[in-house]
Amino acid sequence: MATTSRAHQPSRAEAEVVDLVSRLIRFDTSNTGDLATTRGEKECAEWVASQLQEVGYETTYVESGAPGRGNLFARLPGADPDRGALMLHGHLDVVPAEPADWSVHPFSGAVEDGYVWGRGAVDMKDMVGMMIAVARRFKAEGIVPPRDLVFAFLADEEAGGTYGSHWLVQHRPDLFDGVTEAVGEVGGFSLTVPRPDGTERRLYMVETAEKGLGWMRLTAKGRAGHGSFLHEENAVTILAQAVARLGTHTFPLVVPDSVAEFLTAAGEETGLDFDPTSPDLEGTLAKLGSIARIVGATLRDTANPTMLDAGYKANVIPQTAEPSWTAGFSPVAAPSSNAPSTN
Ligand SMILES: [Zn+2]
C-alpha cells in the first residue's frame, strides 16, 4: 500500500507513483504456477515499456522460455562507464487473488483512504511503480547517475523464476552486462525491539541463509460407494485424518548456528535471554512481537496443508481423494536454513 498524503510539495516522481502503482495493479498478472493459466505479464511489461519509451528510454522486451512470459529491461548510462552498473529489479507477476475474499476488487487498483489497494500493492507493484517513476524522472530531467542504472521488470517470481530471472541469466546474460550490484525486493524489514532501559531500538536484519522448501501431494485411496451406506474405506475420511495429523504436528526444535547467532544479537539488543537451549525459547521469542512468527519458523521444520480437493457429487463417496494435499515443508535443520541477523 502506498500512501498518497505527503506533508511537503511532491516531486514529479512522487506525484506519478500512486497513479503508476494503481495502473500496474489493474493488470491481472496472476501467476498460478501453471503456464496455461498464468496471465498478463506480457501486457504489463509492454505497458511498462511504453511508460519508459515516453520519456526517451530504449527498452528491451524478452519472453523468458514461454509465450507471454514478458520481461522488460532499460538502461540509463551513468557518468562513469568504468564503474559497475547497478541493477534495480522488480517482478510484475502476483500471486492469484479471489475477488470474493476482498473488500475491494483485487485488480481494481482503487485509491481510497490514502492508500492504493489491490493484489501486488505490497508485493511488489509498489516498488515497481517507484522504479518507473524514478526512471522517468531521471530521464525527463536529464539526471545522470554516477554509474549505469539497469532497470529490470521480471516475470515468474512467484513460482520460482523458472520462466523469469532463472531463464534470463541462463539464456540472456548480455542483459546483465557490467552489473556488479543489484537491489530488489525485500531489501530490509526493520524490527523495533524494546531495550532494557525502556527505550526502543530499530534493528535491520540481514538474511544470511535460506530455509528449504518442499511441496508434497498426499493421495488417499479407498473404495467408491454410495454416501447413504455403511462405509469403512472412505478416501475422504482417511485423507482428512492424515491432513489433520500433519497440519497439527509439532516438529522438534532445532537451532542452526546462524539462528543461534541471531538470537544472541537480539538478546544483546533487548536484554532478553534467547538462550537457544532454553525450553521456553519460543515463549521469550513472543516478546519480539510480529517478527516472532518468522523467527519461530527458523527453529523447527514446519508443514502446512494448503489445498484440499476430493469428490464430485454430494451423495457419492469417491474412490480416491486426489489431488488432495499440498504442503510447504521447510527443513530448517538442513544446512541452508533461514536466519535473519542484526546489522
Ligand atoms: Zn514479491
CSV table of C-alpha atoms and ligand atoms in Angstrom, one decimal:
chain,number,residue,atom,x,y,z
A,1,MET,CA,0.0,0.0,0.0
A,2,ALA,CA,1.4,3.4,-0.9
A,3,THR,CA,0.3,6.4,1.0
A,4,THR,CA,-0.8,9.4,-1.0
A,5,SER,CA,-0.6,12.1,1.7
A,6,ARG,CA,2.6,14.0,1.9
A,7,ALA,CA,3.4,16.9,4.1
A,8,HIS,CA,5.7,18.5,1.5
A,9,GLN,CA,5.4,19.5,-2.1
A,10,PRO,CA,5.6,16.3,-4.0
A,11,SER,CA,8.3,15.8,-6.7
A,12,ARG,CA,7.3,14.7,-10.2
A,13,ALA,CA,8.1,11.1,-9.3
A,14,GLU,CA,6.0,11.2,-6.1
A,15,ALA,CA,3.1,12.7,-8.0
A,16,GLU,CA,3.3,10.0,-10.5
A,17,VAL,CA,3.8,7.0,-8.3
A,18,VAL,CA,0.3,6.5,-6.9
A,19,ASP,CA,-1.1,6.5,-10.4
A,20,LEU,CA,1.6,4.1,-11.7
A,21,VAL,CA,1.0,1.6,-8.9
A,22,SER,CA,-2.8,1.8,-9.4
A,23,ARG,CA,-2.3,1.2,-13.1
A,24,LEU,CA,0.1,-1.7,-12.6
A,25,ILE,CA,-2.4,-3.4,-10.2
A,26,ARG,CA,-5.1,-3.2,-12.9
A,27,PHE,CA,-3.0,-5.6,-15.0
A,28,ASP,CA,-4.1,-9.0,-13.7
A,29,THR,CA,-0.7,-10.7,-13.7
A,30,SER,CA,-1.7,-13.7,-11.6
A,31,ASN,CA,1.0,-16.4,-11.5
A,32,THR,CA,-0.7,-19.7,-10.9
A,33,GLY,CA,2.5,-21.7,-11.3
A,34,ASP,CA,0.9,-23.2,-14.4
A,35,LEU,CA,1.8,-22.0,-17.9
A,36,ALA,CA,-1.7,-22.5,-19.2
A,37,THR,CA,-3.4,-20.2,-16.6
A,38,THR,CA,-0.7,-17.6,-15.8
A,39,ARG,CA,-1.5,-14.4,-17.5
A,40,GLY,CA,-0.9,-10.7,-18.0
A,41,GLU,CA,2.9,-10.4,-17.8
A,42,LYS,CA,3.3,-9.6,-21.5
A,43,GLU,CA,0.7,-6.8,-21.4
A,44,CYS,CA,2.1,-5.4,-18.2
A,45,ALA,CA,5.7,-5.5,-19.4
A,46,GLU,CA,4.7,-3.8,-22.7
A,47,TRP,CA,2.9,-1.1,-20.7
A,48,VAL,CA,6.0,-0.5,-18.6
A,49,ALA,CA,7.9,-0.2,-21.9
A,50,SER,CA,5.5,2.5,-23.1
A,51,GLN,CA,6.0,4.4,-19.9
A,52,LEU,CA,9.8,4.4,-20.3
A,53,GLN,CA,9.8,5.0,-24.0
A,54,GLU,CA,7.6,8.0,-23.5
A,55,VAL,CA,10.5,9.8,-21.8
A,56,GLY,CA,13.1,8.6,-24.2
A,57,TYR,CA,14.3,5.2,-23.0
A,58,GLU,CA,15.2,2.4,-25.4
A,59,THR,CA,13.7,-0.8,-23.9
A,60,THR,CA,14.3,-4.5,-24.5
A,61,TYR,CA,11.3,-6.8,-24.2
A,62,VAL,CA,12.2,-10.5,-23.7
A,63,GLU,CA,10.0,-13.5,-23.2
A,64,SER,CA,11.6,-16.0,-20.9
A,65,GLY,CA,11.1,-19.5,-22.0
A,66,ALA,CA,7.4,-19.5,-22.9
A,67,PRO,CA,5.0,-17.2,-24.8
A,68,GLY,CA,3.7,-14.4,-22.8
A,69,ARG,CA,6.3,-14.5,-20.0
A,70,GLY,CA,7.2,-10.9,-20.6
A,71,ASN,CA,10.3,-9.1,-19.1
A,72,LEU,CA,11.4,-5.6,-19.7
A,73,PHE,CA,14.9,-4.1,-19.5
A,74,ALA,CA,16.1,-0.5,-19.8
A,75,ARG,CA,19.5,1.1,-19.1
A,76,LEU,CA,20.3,4.7,-18.1
A,77,PRO,CA,24.0,5.5,-18.8
A,78,GLY,CA,25.9,6.9,-15.8
A,79,ALA,CA,28.7,9.4,-15.6
A,80,ASP,CA,31.5,6.8,-15.2
A,81,PRO,CA,31.3,3.9,-17.6
A,82,ASP,CA,34.2,2.2,-15.7
A,83,ARG,CA,32.1,1.8,-12.6
A,84,GLY,CA,30.0,-1.3,-12.4
A,85,ALA,CA,26.3,-0.9,-13.2
A,86,LEU,CA,23.6,-1.0,-10.5
A,87,MET,CA,20.6,-3.1,-11.3
A,88,LEU,CA,17.1,-2.3,-9.9
A,89,HIS,CA,14.8,-5.2,-10.4
A,90,GLY,CA,11.2,-6.0,-9.6
A,91,HIS,CA,8.7,-8.6,-10.6
A,92,LEU,CA,5.5,-7.9,-12.4
A,93,ASP,CA,3.6,-11.1,-11.5
A,94,VAL,CA,1.5,-11.5,-8.4
A,95,VAL,CA,0.0,-14.5,-6.6
A,96,PRO,CA,-3.6,-15.2,-7.5
A,97,ALA,CA,-6.4,-13.4,-5.7
A,98,GLU,CA,-10.0,-14.5,-5.1
A,99,PRO,CA,-12.2,-11.4,-5.5
A,100,ALA,CA,-14.8,-12.8,-3.1
A,101,ASP,CA,-12.2,-12.7,-0.3
A,102,TRP,CA,-11.6,-8.9,-0.8
A,103,SER,CA,-13.4,-5.8,0.3
A,104,VAL,CA,-12.2,-4.1,-2.9
A,105,HIS,CA,-11.6,-5.9,-6.2
A,106,PRO,CA,-8.0,-7.2,-6.1
A,107,PHE,CA,-7.3,-5.9,-9.6
A,108,SER,CA,-9.1,-2.5,-9.3
A,109,GLY,CA,-6.1,-0.5,-8.1
A,110,ALA,CA,-8.5,1.5,-6.1
A,111,VAL,CA,-7.2,4.6,-4.3
A,112,GLU,CA,-9.1,5.0,-1.1
A,113,ASP,CA,-8.4,6.3,2.4
A,114,GLY,CA,-5.0,7.5,1.3
A,115,TYR,CA,-3.9,4.1,0.1
A,116,VAL,CA,-3.6,2.2,-3.1
A,117,TRP,CA,-5.4,-1.1,-2.8
A,118,GLY,CA,-5.1,-4.4,-4.6
A,119,ARG,CA,-3.1,-7.6,-5.2
A,120,GLY,CA,0.5,-6.6,-5.6
A,121,ALA,CA,0.2,-3.3,-3.7
A,122,VAL,CA,2.9,-4.6,-1.3
A,123,ASP,CA,4.4,-7.4,-3.4
A,124,MET,CA,5.6,-5.7,-5.4
A,125,LYS,CA,3.9,-3.3,-7.8
A,126,ASP,CA,4.5,-0.7,-5.2
A,127,MET,CA,8.3,-0.8,-5.7
A,128,VAL,CA,7.9,-1.4,-9.4
A,129,GLY,CA,5.8,1.9,-9.6
A,130,MET,CA,8.5,3.7,-7.7
A,131,MET,CA,11.2,2.3,-10.0
A,132,ILE,CA,9.3,3.5,-13.1
A,133,ALA,CA,8.7,6.9,-11.5
A,134,VAL,CA,12.4,7.4,-10.7
A,135,ALA,CA,13.5,6.1,-14.1
A,136,ARG,CA,11.1,8.5,-15.8
A,137,ARG,CA,12.2,11.5,-13.7
A,138,PHE,CA,15.9,10.9,-14.2
A,139,LYS,CA,15.4,10.7,-18.0
A,140,ALA,CA,13.0,13.5,-18.3
A,141,GLU,CA,15.1,15.9,-16.1
A,142,GLY,CA,18.4,14.8,-17.7
A,143,ILE,CA,19.8,13.5,-14.4
A,144,VAL,CA,23.0,11.5,-14.9
A,145,PRO,CA,23.6,9.0,-12.1
A,146,PRO,CA,27.2,8.3,-11.1
A,147,ARG,CA,27.1,4.9,-12.8
A,148,ASP,CA,24.9,3.0,-15.2
A,149,LEU,CA,21.5,2.0,-13.9
A,150,VAL,CA,19.8,-1.1,-15.3
A,151,PHE,CA,16.0,-1.3,-14.7
A,152,ALA,CA,14.6,-4.9,-14.9
A,153,PHE,CA,11.0,-5.8,-14.7
A,154,LEU,CA,10.6,-9.6,-14.5
A,155,ALA,CA,8.2,-12.4,-14.9
A,156,ASP,CA,7.6,-15.5,-12.8
A,157,GLU,CA,9.0,-14.5,-9.4
A,158,GLU,CA,6.1,-16.0,-7.5
A,159,ALA,CA,6.6,-19.5,-8.9
A,160,GLY,CA,10.3,-19.8,-8.7
A,161,GLY,CA,11.6,-17.8,-11.6
A,162,THR,CA,11.9,-20.7,-14.0
A,163,TYR,CA,10.1,-18.6,-16.7
A,164,GLY,CA,11.7,-15.4,-15.4
A,165,SER,CA,15.0,-14.5,-13.9
A,166,HIS,CA,16.4,-18.0,-14.0
A,167,TRP,CA,15.8,-18.3,-17.7
A,168,LEU,CA,17.2,-14.9,-18.3
A,169,VAL,CA,20.5,-15.4,-16.5
A,170,GLN,CA,20.9,-18.7,-18.4
A,171,HIS,CA,19.9,-17.5,-21.8
A,172,ARG,CA,20.4,-13.8,-21.9
A,173,PRO,CA,23.5,-12.9,-19.7
A,174,ASP,CA,24.1,-9.9,-22.1
A,175,LEU,CA,21.2,-8.2,-20.3
A,176,PHE,CA,23.3,-8.2,-17.1
A,177,ASP,CA,26.5,-6.8,-18.8
A,178,GLY,CA,28.6,-4.9,-16.3
A,179,VAL,CA,26.1,-5.2,-13.4
A,180,THR,CA,28.1,-5.5,-10.2
A,181,GLU,CA,25.3,-4.9,-7.7
A,182,ALA,CA,21.6,-5.3,-7.6
A,183,VAL,CA,18.7,-4.0,-5.5
A,184,GLY,CA,15.4,-5.9,-5.4
A,185,GLU,CA,12.6,-7.0,-3.3
A,186,VAL,CA,12.7,-7.2,0.5
A,187,GLY,CA,15.7,-5.0,1.0
A,188,GLY,CA,15.1,-4.6,4.7
A,189,PHE,CA,12.4,-5.5,7.1
A,190,SER,CA,13.1,-3.5,10.2
A,191,LEU,CA,12.2,-4.6,13.7
A,192,THR,CA,11.6,-2.3,16.6
A,193,VAL,CA,12.6,-4.0,19.9
A,194,PRO,CA,12.3,-2.9,23.5
A,195,ARG,CA,15.6,-2.2,25.3
A,196,PRO,CA,16.3,-2.9,29.0
A,197,ASP,CA,16.3,0.9,29.8
A,198,GLY,CA,12.7,1.3,28.5
A,199,THR,CA,13.7,2.8,25.2
A,200,GLU,CA,13.2,1.2,21.8
A,201,ARG,CA,15.8,0.3,19.2
A,202,ARG,CA,15.2,-0.4,15.5
A,203,LEU,CA,17.1,-3.4,14.1
A,204,TYR,CA,17.7,-4.1,10.4
A,205,MET,CA,18.0,-7.7,9.7
A,206,VAL,CA,20.2,-9.3,7.0
A,207,GLU,CA,19.4,-12.6,5.6
A,208,THR,CA,22.3,-15.0,5.9
A,209,ALA,CA,20.7,-18.2,4.9
A,210,GLU,CA,17.5,-19.5,3.3
A,211,LYS,CA,15.1,-22.1,4.5
A,212,GLY,CA,14.5,-25.1,2.3
A,213,LEU,CA,11.1,-25.8,0.8
A,214,GLY,CA,9.4,-29.0,-0.3
A,215,TRP,CA,5.9,-29.4,-1.8
A,216,MET,CA,4.1,-32.6,-1.4
A,217,ARG,CA,0.9,-34.1,-2.6
A,218,LEU,CA,-0.9,-36.7,-0.5
A,219,THR,CA,-3.3,-39.2,-2.0
A,220,ALA,CA,-5.7,-41.4,-0.1
A,221,LYS,CA,-7.2,-44.4,-1.8
A,222,GLY,CA,-10.4,-46.0,-0.6
A,223,ARG,CA,-13.4,-47.7,-2.1
A,224,ALA,CA,-16.0,-45.9,-4.0
A,225,GLY,CA,-19.6,-46.2,-2.8
A,226,HIS,CA,-22.9,-44.5,-2.1
A,227,GLY,CA,-23.0,-41.9,0.6
A,228,SER,CA,-26.0,-43.4,2.3
A,229,PHE,CA,-24.5,-46.8,3.1
A,230,LEU,CA,-22.1,-48.1,5.8
A,231,HIS,CA,-18.6,-47.5,4.6
A,232,GLU,CA,-15.2,-48.2,6.3
A,233,GLU,CA,-12.9,-47.2,3.4
A,234,ASN,CA,-13.8,-43.6,2.7
A,235,ALA,CA,-10.9,-41.9,1.0
A,236,VAL,CA,-12.1,-38.5,2.2
A,237,THR,CA,-12.1,-39.6,5.8
A,238,ILE,CA,-8.7,-41.2,5.6
A,239,LEU,CA,-7.3,-38.2,3.9
A,240,ALA,CA,-8.9,-35.7,6.4
A,241,GLN,CA,-7.3,-37.7,9.3
A,242,ALA,CA,-3.9,-37.6,7.7
A,243,VAL,CA,-4.1,-33.9,6.9
A,244,ALA,CA,-5.2,-33.1,10.4
A,245,ARG,CA,-2.3,-35.0,11.9
A,246,LEU,CA,0.3,-33.4,9.6
A,247,GLY,CA,-1.2,-29.9,10.0
A,248,THR,CA,-1.1,-30.0,13.8
A,249,HIS,CA,2.2,-31.9,14.1
A,250,THR,CA,4.9,-30.0,16.0
A,251,PHE,CA,8.4,-30.8,14.8
A,252,PRO,CA,11.3,-30.8,17.2
A,253,LEU,CA,13.2,-27.6,18.0
A,254,VAL,CA,16.5,-27.4,16.1
A,255,VAL,CA,18.6,-24.2,16.3
A,256,PRO,CA,21.1,-23.9,13.4
A,257,ASP,CA,24.2,-21.9,14.0
A,258,SER,CA,23.1,-18.9,12.0
A,259,VAL,CA,19.8,-18.7,14.0
A,260,ALA,CA,21.7,-19.0,17.3
A,261,GLU,CA,23.9,-16.1,16.3
A,262,PHE,CA,20.8,-14.0,15.6
A,263,LEU,CA,19.3,-14.9,18.9
A,264,THR,CA,22.5,-13.9,20.7
A,265,ALA,CA,22.5,-10.5,18.9
A,266,ALA,CA,18.8,-10.0,19.5
A,267,GLY,CA,19.3,-10.8,23.2
A,268,GLU,CA,22.1,-8.2,23.5
A,269,GLU,CA,19.8,-5.5,22.0
A,270,THR,CA,16.7,-6.3,24.0
A,271,GLY,CA,18.2,-7.5,27.3
A,272,LEU,CA,16.0,-10.6,26.9
A,273,ASP,CA,17.6,-14.1,27.2
A,274,PHE,CA,17.1,-16.0,24.0
A,275,ASP,CA,19.1,-19.0,25.2
A,276,PRO,CA,18.9,-21.4,22.3
A,277,THR,CA,18.8,-24.4,24.7
A,278,SER,CA,16.0,-22.9,26.9
A,279,PRO,CA,12.8,-24.9,26.9
A,280,ASP,CA,10.9,-21.6,26.9
A,281,LEU,CA,12.7,-20.2,24.0
A,282,GLU,CA,9.5,-19.7,22.0
A,283,GLY,CA,7.8,-18.0,24.9
A,284,THR,CA,10.6,-15.5,25.1
A,285,LEU,CA,10.6,-15.0,21.3
A,286,ALA,CA,6.9,-13.9,21.5
A,287,LYS,CA,8.2,-10.7,23.2
A,288,LEU,CA,9.7,-9.8,19.8
A,289,GLY,CA,6.2,-9.1,18.5
A,290,SER,CA,5.2,-9.7,14.9
A,291,ILE,CA,8.5,-11.0,13.9
A,292,ALA,CA,8.2,-13.9,16.3
A,293,ARG,CA,6.2,-15.9,13.7
A,294,ILE,CA,9.1,-15.6,11.2
A,295,VAL,CA,11.9,-16.3,13.7
A,296,GLY,CA,9.9,-19.1,15.1
A,297,ALA,CA,9.7,-20.8,11.7
A,298,THR,CA,13.5,-20.9,11.7
A,299,LEU,CA,13.6,-23.0,14.8
A,300,ARG,CA,11.9,-26.1,13.5
A,301,ASP,CA,10.5,-27.7,10.4
A,302,THR,CA,7.0,-26.6,9.5
A,303,ALA,CA,4.3,-28.3,7.5
A,304,ASN,CA,1.1,-26.5,6.4
A,305,PRO,CA,-1.7,-28.1,4.3
A,306,THR,CA,-2.7,-25.6,1.7
A,307,MET,CA,-5.0,-27.3,-0.8
A,308,LEU,CA,-7.8,-29.9,-0.5
A,309,ASP,CA,-9.9,-31.5,-3.2
A,310,ALA,CA,-11.9,-34.6,-3.4
A,311,GLY,CA,-15.2,-35.9,-4.6
A,312,TYR,CA,-17.5,-34.9,-7.5
A,313,LYS,CA,-21.1,-35.4,-6.1
A,314,ALA,CA,-22.6,-34.8,-2.7
A,315,ASN,CA,-24.0,-38.4,-2.3
A,316,VAL,CA,-21.1,-40.3,-3.8
A,317,ILE,CA,-18.0,-41.5,-1.9
A,318,PRO,CA,-15.1,-41.1,-4.3
A,319,GLN,CA,-12.6,-43.9,-4.7
A,320,THR,CA,-9.7,-41.5,-4.2
A,321,ALA,CA,-9.1,-38.1,-2.7
A,322,GLU,CA,-6.8,-36.7,-5.3
A,323,PRO,CA,-5.3,-34.2,-5.9
A,324,SER,CA,-5.6,-33.7,-2.2
A,325,TRP,CA,-2.9,-32.1,-0.2
A,326,THR,CA,0.0,-29.8,-0.9
A,327,ALA,CA,2.3,-28.8,1.9
A,328,GLY,CA,5.0,-26.3,2.4
A,329,PHE,CA,7.6,-28.4,4.2
A,330,SER,CA,10.6,-26.5,5.4
A,331,PRO,CA,13.5,-28.4,6.6
A,332,VAL,CA,15.1,-25.9,8.9
A,333,ALA,CA,17.6,-28.4,10.1
A,334,ALA,CA,19.1,-28.6,6.6
A,335,PRO,CA,22.4,-26.6,6.2
A,336,SER,CA,20.6,-23.8,4.3
A,337,SER,CA,18.3,-22.6,6.9
A,338,ASN,CA,16.8,-19.2,7.2
A,339,ALA,CA,18.4,-17.0,9.7
A,340,PRO,CA,17.8,-13.3,9.9
A,341,SER,CA,20.5,-11.5,11.8
A,342,THR,CA,21.0,-8.0,13.1
A,343,ASN,CA,23.1,-5.4,11.3
B,1,ZN,ZN,7.5,-10.4,-4.4
